[in-house]
Amino acid sequence: MASLKDLRNRIASVKATQKITKAMQMVAAAKLRRAQIAAEAARPYAERMDRVLANLAAGMIDAPDAPRLLRGTGSDKKHLLIVATAERGLAGAFSSSIARLARQHADRLIAEGKDVTILPVGRKGADALRRQFASRLQPTVDLREVKQIGFVNAQSIAQAVLDKYEAGEFDVATLFFSRFKSVISQIPTAQQIIPAQLPEGTPAPAVPYEFEPDEAEILAELLPKNVAIQIFRALLENAASEQGARMSAMDNATRNAGDMIKKLTMNYNRTRQAQITKELIEIISGAEAL
Amino acid sequence: MASFAFELVSPERLLISEQADEVTVPGVEGEFTVLANHAPFITVLRPGVVTIKTGSSVQSFYVRGGFAEVNADGLTILADFALPAAELDSEALAREIAVAEAALGHATSDETRAKAAQNIAWIKDIRAAGVTVH
């Protein structure tokens, strides 16, 4: 049986761990609030963008000269999976559930004989996918230094993706991220961003628009921007989801540490009691022997 | 004077959403002013200053590129980047020029290169003119 001193040490160590997890939980809660505000602030732009795009693209989708970002390359042989995950761990199953969804997707595509490359955004996803897809992995986009995700971050990722598209490195791009539903529920999501998918069921505009410069040129400006916006939205949702996942993971950890402390304290008290009793018996039997 | 709904949004936030009487927008093919009941219209923006008049109050914002959409509901500006004009000092302008120059450096085709060069010229114009702060 562990000595009293060992038990005391263990209790102290679990208490220290509990303090850390508790602090991490509170930090995550504060960051979550900020991330949620950022995600909400970005919503109006994305919504209006969708509307403008739907209005514009409805008339363009069948045109033979429609931009490649809308029409596609005419093949779906080469796929790019953009997997956005966290840079840091201790967030429960957050990164691994996104990676799992991406892995399933990749496995299915590979089984169909498609060519798959993966662009990880965030270290954790890259680590999770490296073992299985090492040869298909592209250099990870590192956002470790970024405190608050800005549109510039999304833009630079989008630029890199668009350059690859122009160079013919892939035909279809799918974005993997975690949609923030609530603090306890984050849903790993796959979204196709190239060729652009239009929001469904948008009615044709009642009034025809005038365009300046012409329709095709506006669309050519709008579509790349839309890619950046979709990535931006995914990054923000991800940031909120990550903090939510971390918060509940750390809440669990704090509770587990509490249970453990309770158990150890009970054990400690029992051991102490047993020792006192033992010493008393020794004294008494010593006295009786005289 | 009839007013209409006006919104200015950047990817990061909604900057302004209110009723306006008159909004002047820097379109890529020239400045234009939107009044109530303007015809439906979509245009690309150039870097410049958006001026919003409501009654007797006037606000202005610097925008870097983006789109303006006019429809029956009003005017929506989707700016890549927007800043109240009062905050646009020489430092912010220098930063804008640096961003535009980085875009020029990144340009791969003649078309995008010409566009980026044009952007730089526009921003320098704003600097030369001095932004009117209301």
CSV table of C-alpha atoms in Angstrom, one decimal:
chain,number,residue,atom,x,y,z
A,1,MET,CA,0.0,0.0,0.0
A,2,ALA,CA,1.1,3.5,-0.9
A,3,SER,CA,2.6,5.4,2.0
A,4,LEU,CA,1.0,8.5,3.4
A,5,LYS,CA,3.7,10.7,1.9
A,6,ASP,CA,3.1,9.2,-1.6
A,7,LEU,CA,-0.6,9.8,-1.3
A,8,ARG,CA,-0.1,13.4,-0.2
A,9,ASN,CA,2.2,13.9,-3.2
A,10,ARG,CA,-0.4,12.5,-5.6
A,11,ILE,CA,-3.2,14.6,-4.2
A,12,ALA,CA,-1.0,17.7,-4.6
A,13,SER,CA,-0.2,16.8,-8.2
A,14,VAL,CA,-3.8,16.1,-9.2
A,15,LYS,CA,-4.8,19.4,-7.6
A,16,ALA,CA,-2.2,21.2,-9.7
A,17,THR,CA,-3.5,19.5,-12.8
A,18,GLN,CA,-7.0,20.5,-11.9
A,19,LYS,CA,-5.9,24.1,-11.5
A,20,ILE,CA,-4.5,24.1,-15.0
A,21,THR,CA,-7.5,22.5,-16.7
A,22,LYS,CA,-9.8,24.9,-14.9
A,23,ALA,CA,-7.7,27.8,-16.1
A,24,MET,CA,-7.7,26.5,-19.6
A,25,GLN,CA,-11.5,26.1,-19.5
A,26,MET,CA,-11.9,29.7,-18.5
A,27,VAL,CA,-9.5,30.9,-21.1
A,28,ALA,CA,-11.3,28.9,-23.8
A,29,ALA,CA,-14.6,30.4,-22.6
A,30,ALA,CA,-13.3,33.9,-23.0
A,31,LYS,CA,-11.8,33.1,-26.4
A,32,LEU,CA,-15.0,31.4,-27.5
A,33,ARG,CA,-17.0,34.5,-26.8
A,34,ARG,CA,-14.6,36.5,-29.0
A,35,ALA,CA,-14.6,33.9,-31.7
A,36,GLN,CA,-18.4,33.8,-31.8
A,37,ILE,CA,-18.6,37.5,-32.1
A,38,ALA,CA,-16.1,37.4,-35.0
A,39,ALA,CA,-18.1,34.6,-36.7
A,40,GLU,CA,-21.3,36.6,-36.3
A,41,ALA,CA,-19.8,39.8,-37.6
A,42,ALA,CA,-18.6,38.0,-40.8
A,43,ARG,CA,-22.0,36.6,-41.5
A,44,PRO,CA,-23.7,39.7,-43.3
A,45,TYR,CA,-21.0,39.9,-45.9
A,46,ALA,CA,-21.1,36.2,-46.7
A,47,GLU,CA,-24.9,36.3,-46.9
A,48,ARG,CA,-25.0,39.3,-49.3
A,49,MET,CA,-22.2,37.8,-51.3
A,50,ASP,CA,-24.3,34.6,-51.7
A,51,ARG,CA,-27.2,36.7,-52.9
A,52,VAL,CA,-25.3,38.7,-55.4
A,53,LEU,CA,-23.6,35.6,-56.7
A,54,ALA,CA,-26.8,33.7,-57.1
A,55,ASN,CA,-28.4,36.7,-58.9
A,56,LEU,CA,-25.4,36.9,-61.3
A,57,ALA,CA,-24.6,33.2,-61.8
A,58,ALA,CA,-28.1,32.1,-62.5
A,59,GLY,CA,-27.9,33.6,-65.9
A,60,MET,CA,-24.4,32.5,-66.5
A,61,ILE,CA,-24.1,28.9,-65.5
A,62,ASP,CA,-25.0,27.5,-68.9
A,63,ALA,CA,-23.1,30.0,-71.0
A,64,PRO,CA,-20.2,28.4,-72.8
A,65,ASP,CA,-17.9,31.3,-71.7
A,66,ALA,CA,-18.8,31.0,-68.0
A,67,PRO,CA,-15.7,31.4,-65.8
A,68,ARG,CA,-13.9,28.2,-65.0
A,69,LEU,CA,-14.5,28.7,-61.3
A,70,LEU,CA,-18.2,28.4,-61.9
A,71,ARG,CA,-18.3,25.8,-64.7
A,72,GLY,CA,-15.4,23.6,-63.5
A,73,THR,CA,-12.6,22.2,-65.7
A,74,GLY,CA,-14.9,19.7,-67.3
A,75,SER,CA,-13.4,16.8,-65.4
A,76,ASP,CA,-13.4,15.6,-61.8
A,77,LYS,CA,-10.3,13.5,-61.9
A,78,LYS,CA,-8.1,15.5,-59.5
A,79,HIS,CA,-9.4,16.5,-56.1
A,80,LEU,CA,-7.9,18.9,-53.6
A,81,LEU,CA,-9.1,18.5,-50.0
A,82,ILE,CA,-8.5,21.5,-47.8
A,83,VAL,CA,-8.6,20.3,-44.2
A,84,ALA,CA,-8.9,23.1,-41.7
A,85,THR,CA,-8.1,22.0,-38.1
A,86,ALA,CA,-6.6,23.4,-34.9
A,87,GLU,CA,-3.0,24.4,-34.3
A,88,ARG,CA,-3.1,23.2,-30.7
A,89,GLY,CA,-4.3,20.1,-29.0
A,90,LEU,CA,-6.3,19.5,-25.8
A,91,ALA,CA,-9.6,20.2,-27.5
A,92,GLY,CA,-11.2,16.9,-27.2
A,93,ALA,CA,-12.0,15.2,-30.5
A,94,PHE,CA,-12.1,18.5,-32.4
A,95,SER,CA,-9.2,18.0,-34.9
A,96,SER,CA,-9.5,14.2,-35.1
A,97,SER,CA,-13.2,14.3,-36.1
A,98,ILE,CA,-12.5,16.7,-38.9
A,99,ALA,CA,-9.5,14.6,-40.0
A,100,ARG,CA,-11.7,11.5,-39.8
A,101,LEU,CA,-14.3,13.0,-42.2
A,102,ALA,CA,-11.5,14.1,-44.6
A,103,ARG,CA,-10.0,10.6,-44.4
A,104,GLN,CA,-13.3,8.9,-45.3
A,105,HIS,CA,-13.7,11.3,-48.1
A,106,ALA,CA,-10.2,10.7,-49.4
A,107,ASP,CA,-10.5,6.9,-49.1
A,108,ARG,CA,-13.7,7.0,-51.1
A,109,LEU,CA,-12.2,9.2,-53.9
A,110,ILE,CA,-9.1,7.0,-54.0
A,111,ALA,CA,-11.2,3.9,-54.3
A,112,GLU,CA,-13.0,5.5,-57.3
A,113,GLY,CA,-9.6,6.0,-58.9
A,114,LYS,CA,-9.4,9.7,-58.4
A,115,ASP,CA,-6.3,11.7,-57.8
A,116,VAL,CA,-6.3,13.2,-54.3
A,117,THR,CA,-4.1,15.8,-52.8
A,118,ILE,CA,-4.6,17.3,-49.3
A,119,LEU,CA,-3.8,20.8,-48.2
A,120,PRO,CA,-3.9,20.9,-44.4
A,121,VAL,CA,-4.5,24.2,-42.6
A,122,GLY,CA,-3.4,23.7,-39.1
A,123,ARG,CA,-0.9,21.4,-37.7
A,124,LYS,CA,-3.2,18.9,-35.9
A,125,GLY,CA,-4.9,17.8,-39.1
A,126,ALA,CA,-1.7,17.4,-40.9
A,127,ASP,CA,-0.3,15.2,-38.1
A,128,ALA,CA,-3.5,13.1,-38.1
A,129,LEU,CA,-3.4,12.5,-41.9
A,130,ARG,CA,0.4,12.2,-42.4
A,131,ARG,CA,0.6,8.5,-41.6
A,132,GLN,CA,-1.9,7.4,-44.2
A,133,PHE,CA,-1.5,10.1,-46.9
A,134,ALA,CA,2.1,11.2,-46.5
A,135,SER,CA,2.7,11.3,-50.3
A,136,ARG,CA,-0.4,13.3,-51.0
A,137,LEU,CA,0.1,15.9,-48.3
A,138,GLN,CA,1.0,19.4,-49.3
A,139,PRO,CA,3.0,21.8,-47.0
A,140,THR,CA,0.8,22.8,-44.0
A,141,VAL,CA,-0.6,26.3,-43.8
A,142,ASP,CA,0.6,27.4,-40.4
A,143,LEU,CA,-1.7,29.8,-38.5
A,144,ARG,CA,0.1,29.3,-35.2
A,145,GLU,CA,1.2,32.9,-35.0
A,146,VAL,CA,-2.2,34.3,-35.8
A,147,LYS,CA,-4.1,35.4,-32.7
A,148,GLN,CA,-7.3,36.6,-34.4
A,149,ILE,CA,-8.1,35.3,-37.8
A,150,GLY,CA,-8.4,38.1,-40.3
A,151,PHE,CA,-9.6,38.1,-43.8
A,152,VAL,CA,-6.0,38.4,-45.0
A,153,ASN,CA,-5.3,34.9,-43.7
A,154,ALA,CA,-8.1,33.5,-45.7
A,155,GLN,CA,-7.2,35.5,-48.7
A,156,SER,CA,-3.6,34.2,-48.8
A,157,ILE,CA,-4.9,30.6,-48.5
A,158,ALA,CA,-7.4,31.3,-51.3
A,159,GLN,CA,-4.7,32.8,-53.4
A,160,ALA,CA,-2.6,29.7,-53.1
A,161,VAL,CA,-5.6,27.5,-53.9
A,162,LEU,CA,-6.5,29.6,-56.9
A,163,ASP,CA,-3.0,29.5,-58.2
A,164,LYS,CA,-3.0,25.7,-58.1
A,165,TYR,CA,-6.3,25.7,-59.9
A,166,GLU,CA,-5.0,28.0,-62.7
A,167,ALA,CA,-2.0,25.7,-63.0
A,168,GLY,CA,-4.3,22.7,-63.5
A,169,GLU,CA,-3.3,20.9,-60.3
A,170,PHE,CA,-6.9,20.0,-59.4
A,171,ASP,CA,-10.4,20.0,-60.7
A,172,VAL,CA,-12.5,20.0,-57.6
A,173,ALA,CA,-11.7,21.5,-54.2
A,174,THR,CA,-13.5,20.5,-51.0
A,175,LEU,CA,-13.1,22.3,-47.7
A,176,PHE,CA,-13.3,20.5,-44.4
A,177,PHE,CA,-14.0,22.3,-41.2
A,178,SER,CA,-16.2,22.1,-38.2
A,179,ARG,CA,-19.5,24.0,-38.1
A,180,PHE,CA,-20.2,25.6,-34.8
A,181,LYS,CA,-23.6,24.7,-33.7
A,182,SER,CA,-23.3,25.1,-30.0
A,183,VAL,CA,-20.7,24.8,-27.2
A,184,ILE,CA,-21.3,21.1,-26.9
A,185,SER,CA,-22.0,20.4,-30.6
A,186,GLN,CA,-19.7,21.0,-33.5
A,187,ILE,CA,-20.4,19.3,-36.8
A,188,PRO,CA,-17.5,18.3,-39.1
A,189,THR,CA,-18.6,19.5,-42.5
A,190,ALA,CA,-17.4,19.1,-46.1
A,191,GLN,CA,-18.1,21.8,-48.5
A,192,GLN,CA,-17.2,22.0,-52.2
A,193,ILE,CA,-15.8,25.4,-53.0
A,194,ILE,CA,-14.4,24.9,-56.6
A,195,PRO,CA,-16.3,24.8,-58.9
A,196,ALA,CA,-18.6,27.2,-56.9
A,197,GLN,CA,-21.8,25.7,-55.6
A,198,LEU,CA,-24.7,28.1,-55.8
A,199,PRO,CA,-27.2,28.4,-53.0
A,200,GLU,CA,-30.2,26.3,-54.2
A,201,GLY,CA,-33.7,27.5,-54.8
A,202,THR,CA,-32.9,31.2,-55.5
A,203,PRO,CA,-35.5,32.7,-57.7
A,204,ALA,CA,-34.4,34.5,-60.8
A,205,PRO,CA,-34.2,38.3,-60.1
A,206,ALA,CA,-37.4,40.1,-60.9
A,207,VAL,CA,-35.6,43.0,-62.4
A,208,PRO,CA,-32.6,42.6,-64.7
A,209,TYR,CA,-29.5,44.2,-63.4
A,210,GLU,CA,-27.3,46.6,-65.3
A,211,PHE,CA,-23.6,45.7,-65.0
A,212,GLU,CA,-20.5,47.8,-65.0
A,213,PRO,CA,-18.2,46.5,-66.4
A,214,ASP,CA,-20.0,43.6,-68.0
A,215,GLU,CA,-21.4,40.6,-66.3
A,216,ALA,CA,-18.6,38.2,-67.1
A,217,GLU,CA,-16.0,40.5,-65.8
A,218,ILE,CA,-17.8,41.1,-62.5
A,219,LEU,CA,-18.3,37.4,-62.1
A,220,ALA,CA,-14.6,36.9,-62.8
A,221,GLU,CA,-13.8,39.2,-59.9
A,222,LEU,CA,-16.5,37.8,-57.6
A,223,LEU,CA,-15.8,34.1,-57.9
A,224,PRO,CA,-12.2,34.2,-56.5
A,225,LYS,CA,-13.4,36.5,-53.8
A,226,ASN,CA,-16.1,34.0,-53.0
A,227,VAL,CA,-13.5,31.3,-52.5
A,228,ALA,CA,-11.7,33.5,-50.0
A,229,ILE,CA,-15.0,34.3,-48.2
A,230,GLN,CA,-15.9,30.6,-47.9
A,231,ILE,CA,-12.5,29.9,-46.5
A,232,PHE,CA,-12.7,32.8,-44.1
A,233,ARG,CA,-16.1,31.7,-42.9
A,234,ALA,CA,-14.8,28.1,-42.4
A,235,LEU,CA,-11.8,29.4,-40.4
A,236,LEU,CA,-14.0,31.5,-38.2
A,237,GLU,CA,-16.5,28.7,-37.6
A,238,ASN,CA,-13.5,26.5,-36.9
A,239,ALA,CA,-12.0,28.9,-34.4
A,240,ALA,CA,-15.3,29.0,-32.5
A,241,SER,CA,-15.7,25.3,-32.6
A,242,GLU,CA,-12.2,24.7,-31.4
A,243,GLN,CA,-12.7,26.9,-28.4
A,244,GLY,CA,-16.1,25.2,-27.7
A,245,ALA,CA,-14.6,21.8,-27.9
A,246,ARG,CA,-11.7,22.8,-25.7
A,247,MET,CA,-14.0,24.3,-23.2
A,248,SER,CA,-16.1,21.1,-22.8
A,249,ALA,CA,-13.0,18.9,-22.9
A,250,MET,CA,-11.4,20.9,-20.1
A,251,ASP,CA,-14.6,21.0,-18.1
A,252,ASN,CA,-14.6,17.2,-18.2
A,253,ALA,CA,-11.0,17.1,-17.2
A,254,THR,CA,-11.6,19.4,-14.3
A,255,ARG,CA,-14.5,17.2,-13.1
A,256,ASN,CA,-12.4,14.0,-13.5
A,257,ALA,CA,-9.6,15.6,-11.5
A,258,GLY,CA,-12.1,16.5,-8.8
A,259,ASP,CA,-13.4,12.9,-8.6
A,260,MET,CA,-9.8,11.7,-8.4
A,261,ILE,CA,-9.0,14.0,-5.6
A,262,LYS,CA,-12.0,12.8,-3.7
A,263,LYS,CA,-11.0,9.2,-4.1
A,264,LEU,CA,-7.4,9.9,-3.2
A,265,THR,CA,-8.4,11.9,-0.1
A,266,MET,CA,-10.6,9.1,1.1
A,267,ASN,CA,-7.8,6.6,0.6
A,268,TYR,CA,-5.4,9.0,2.4
A,269,ASN,CA,-7.7,9.4,5.4
A,270,ARG,CA,-8.3,5.7,5.6
A,271,THR,CA,-4.6,4.9,5.5
A,272,ARG,CA,-3.9,7.5,8.2
A,273,GLN,CA,-6.6,6.1,10.4
A,274,ALA,CA,-5.3,2.6,10.0
A,275,GLN,CA,-1.8,3.7,10.9
A,276,ILE,CA,-3.1,5.5,14.1
A,277,THR,CA,-5.0,2.4,15.1
A,278,LYS,CA,-1.9,0.3,14.5
A,279,GLU,CA,0.2,2.5,16.6
A,280,LEU,CA,-2.3,2.5,19.4
A,281,ILE,CA,-2.5,-1.3,19.3
A,282,GLU,CA,1.3,-1.4,19.5
A,283,ILE,CA,1.3,0.9,22.6
A,284,ILE,CA,-1.5,-0.9,24.3
A,285,SER,CA,-0.1,-4.4,23.8
A,286,GLY,CA,3.3,-3.1,24.9
A,287,ALA,CA,1.7,-1.8,28.1
A,288,GLU,CA,-0.1,-5.1,28.7
A,289,ALA,CA,3.1,-7.1,28.3
A,290,LEU,CA,4.6,-5.3,31.3
B,1,MET,CA,-36.2,63.6,-49.6
B,2,ALA,CA,-36.8,60.0,-50.2
B,3,SER,CA,-34.3,57.7,-48.5
B,4,PHE,CA,-33.3,54.1,-49.1
B,5,ALA,CA,-31.6,51.3,-47.1
B,6,PHE,CA,-27.8,51.5,-47.3
B,7,GLU,CA,-25.4,48.9,-46.0
B,8,LEU,CA,-21.6,48.8,-46.0
B,9,VAL,CA,-20.1,45.4,-45.1
B,10,SER,CA,-16.5,44.2,-45.1
B,11,PRO,CA,-15.7,40.5,-44.6
B,12,GLU,CA,-14.9,41.1,-41.0
B,13,ARG,CA,-17.9,43.1,-40.0
B,14,LEU,CA,-21.0,45.2,-40.8
B,15,LEU,CA,-19.8,48.8,-40.7
B,16,ILE,CA,-23.0,50.6,-41.3
B,17,SER,CA,-26.6,49.8,-42.0
B,18,GLU,CA,-29.0,52.7,-42.1
B,19,GLN,CA,-31.4,54.8,-44.2
B,20,ALA,CA,-29.5,57.2,-46.4
B,21,ASP,CA,-30.6,60.0,-48.8
B,22,GLU,CA,-27.7,60.0,-51.1
B,23,VAL,CA,-24.5,57.8,-51.4
B,24,THR,CA,-21.6,58.5,-53.7
B,25,VAL,CA,-19.6,55.4,-54.7
B,26,PRO,CA,-16.3,55.0,-56.4
B,27,GLY,CA,-17.1,52.6,-59.2
B,28,VAL,CA,-14.4,51.1,-61.4
B,29,GLU,CA,-15.7,53.1,-64.4
B,30,GLY,CA,-16.2,56.3,-62.6
B,31,GLU,CA,-17.9,57.7,-59.5
B,32,PHE,CA,-21.6,57.5,-59.3
B,33,THR,CA,-24.3,58.7,-56.8
B,34,VAL,CA,-27.2,56.6,-55.8
B,35,LEU,CA,-30.5,58.1,-54.9
B,36,ALA,CA,-33.7,56.4,-53.9
B,37,ASN,CA,-35.3,54.3,-56.6
B,38,HIS,CA,-32.1,53.8,-58.5
B,39,ALA,CA,-32.2,51.2,-61.3
B,40,PRO,CA,-30.9,47.7,-60.3
B,41,PHE,CA,-27.2,47.8,-60.9
B,42,ILE,CA,-24.1,45.8,-60.0
B,43,THR,CA,-20.6,47.2,-60.3
B,44,VAL,CA,-17.0,46.6,-59.2
B,45,LEU,CA,-15.4,49.2,-57.0
B,46,ARG,CA,-12.0,50.8,-57.1
B,47,PRO,CA,-10.1,52.0,-54.0
B,48,GLY,CA,-11.8,55.3,-53.0
B,49,VAL,CA,-14.1,57.1,-50.7
B,50,VAL,CA,-17.8,56.4,-50.2
B,51,THR,CA,-19.8,59.4,-49.0
B,52,ILE,CA,-23.1,58.9,-47.3
B,53,LYS,CA,-25.5,61.8,-46.9
B,54,THR,CA,-28.4,61.5,-44.5
B,55,GLY,CA,-30.4,64.7,-43.9
B,56,SER,CA,-27.7,67.1,-42.9
B,57,SER,CA,-25.1,64.6,-41.7
B,58,VAL,CA,-22.4,63.4,-43.9
B,59,GLN,CA,-20.2,60.3,-43.3
B,60,SER,CA,-17.4,59.0,-45.4
B,61,PHE,CA,-15.5,55.7,-45.5
B,62,TYR,CA,-12.5,54.6,-47.4
B,63,VAL,CA,-13.0,51.3,-49.3
B,64,ARG,CA,-10.5,49.1,-51.0
B,65,GLY,CA,-12.2,47.3,-53.9
B,66,GLY,CA,-15.3,45.2,-53.7
B,67,PHE,CA,-18.8,45.4,-55.2
B,68,ALA,CA,-21.8,47.6,-55.0
B,69,GLU,CA,-25.3,46.2,-55.6
B,70,VAL,CA,-28.3,48.4,-56.1
B,71,ASN,CA,-31.7,46.7,-56.1
B,72,ALA,CA,-35.2,47.5,-55.1
B,73,ASP,CA,-34.3,47.1,-51.4
B,74,GLY,CA,-31.5,49.6,-51.5
B,75,LEU,CA,-27.7,49.8,-51.9
B,76,THR,CA,-25.3,47.2,-50.5
B,77,ILE,CA,-21.6,47.7,-50.7
B,78,LEU,CA,-19.4,44.7,-50.2
B,79,ALA,CA,-15.9,46.1,-49.6
B,80,ASP,CA,-12.8,44.0,-49.4
B,81,PHE,CA,-11.6,46.4,-46.7
B,82,ALA,CA,-13.3,49.5,-45.3
B,83,LEU,CA,-12.3,52.1,-42.8
B,84,PRO,CA,-13.9,55.4,-41.6
B,85,ALA,CA,-12.3,58.1,-43.6
B,86,ALA,CA,-11.4,59.9,-40.4
B,87,GLU,CA,-9.0,57.0,-39.6
B,88,LEU,CA,-7.3,57.2,-43.0
B,89,ASP,CA,-4.1,59.0,-42.1
B,90,SER,CA,-0.9,58.9,-44.0
B,91,GLU,CA,0.2,55.8,-42.2
B,92,ALA,CA,-2.9,53.9,-43.2
B,93,LEU,CA,-2.5,55.1,-46.8
B,94,ALA,CA,1.1,53.9,-46.8
B,95,ARG,CA,-0.1,50.5,-45.6
B,96,GLU,CA,-2.7,50.4,-48.4
B,97,ILE,CA,-0.1,51.2,-51.0
B,98,ALA,CA,2.1,48.4,-49.6
B,99,VAL,CA,-0.8,46.0,-49.9
B,100,ALA,CA,-1.5,47.0,-53.5
B,101,GLU,CA,2.2,46.7,-54.3
B,102,ALA,CA,2.3,43.2,-52.8
B,103,ALA,CA,-0.6,42.4,-55.1
B,104,LEU,CA,1.3,43.7,-58.0
B,105,GLY,CA,4.3,41.6,-57.1
B,106,HIS,CA,2.1,38.6,-56.9
B,107,ALA,CA,0.3,39.2,-60.3
B,108,THR,CA,0.9,36.4,-62.8
B,109,SER,CA,-0.9,37.6,-65.9
B,110,ASP,CA,-0.6,40.9,-67.7
B,111,GLU,CA,-4.3,41.5,-66.9
B,112,THR,CA,-3.9,41.2,-63.2
B,113,ARG,CA,-0.7,43.2,-63.3
B,114,ALA,CA,-2.4,46.1,-65.1
B,115,LYS,CA,-5.2,46.0,-62.6
B,116,ALA,CA,-2.9,46.1,-59.6
B,117,ALA,CA,-0.9,48.9,-61.1
B,118,GLN,CA,-4.2,50.8,-61.6
B,119,ASN,CA,-5.1,50.2,-58.0
B,120,ILE,CA,-1.8,51.7,-56.8
B,121,ALA,CA,-2.4,54.8,-59.0
B,122,TRP,CA,-5.9,55.2,-57.5
B,123,ILE,CA,-4.7,55.0,-53.9
B,124,LYS,CA,-1.9,57.5,-54.7
B,125,ASP,CA,-4.6,59.8,-56.2
B,126,ILE,CA,-6.4,59.7,-52.9
B,127,ARG,CA,-3.3,60.6,-51.1
B,128,ALA,CA,-2.5,63.4,-53.4
B,129,ALA,CA,-6.0,64.8,-53.1
B,130,GLY,CA,-6.0,64.6,-49.4
B,131,VAL,CA,-9.1,62.9,-47.9
B,132,THR,CA,-11.8,65.3,-47.0
B,133,VAL,CA,-12.8,64.5,-43.5
B,134,HIS,CA,-16.3,65.6,-42.6
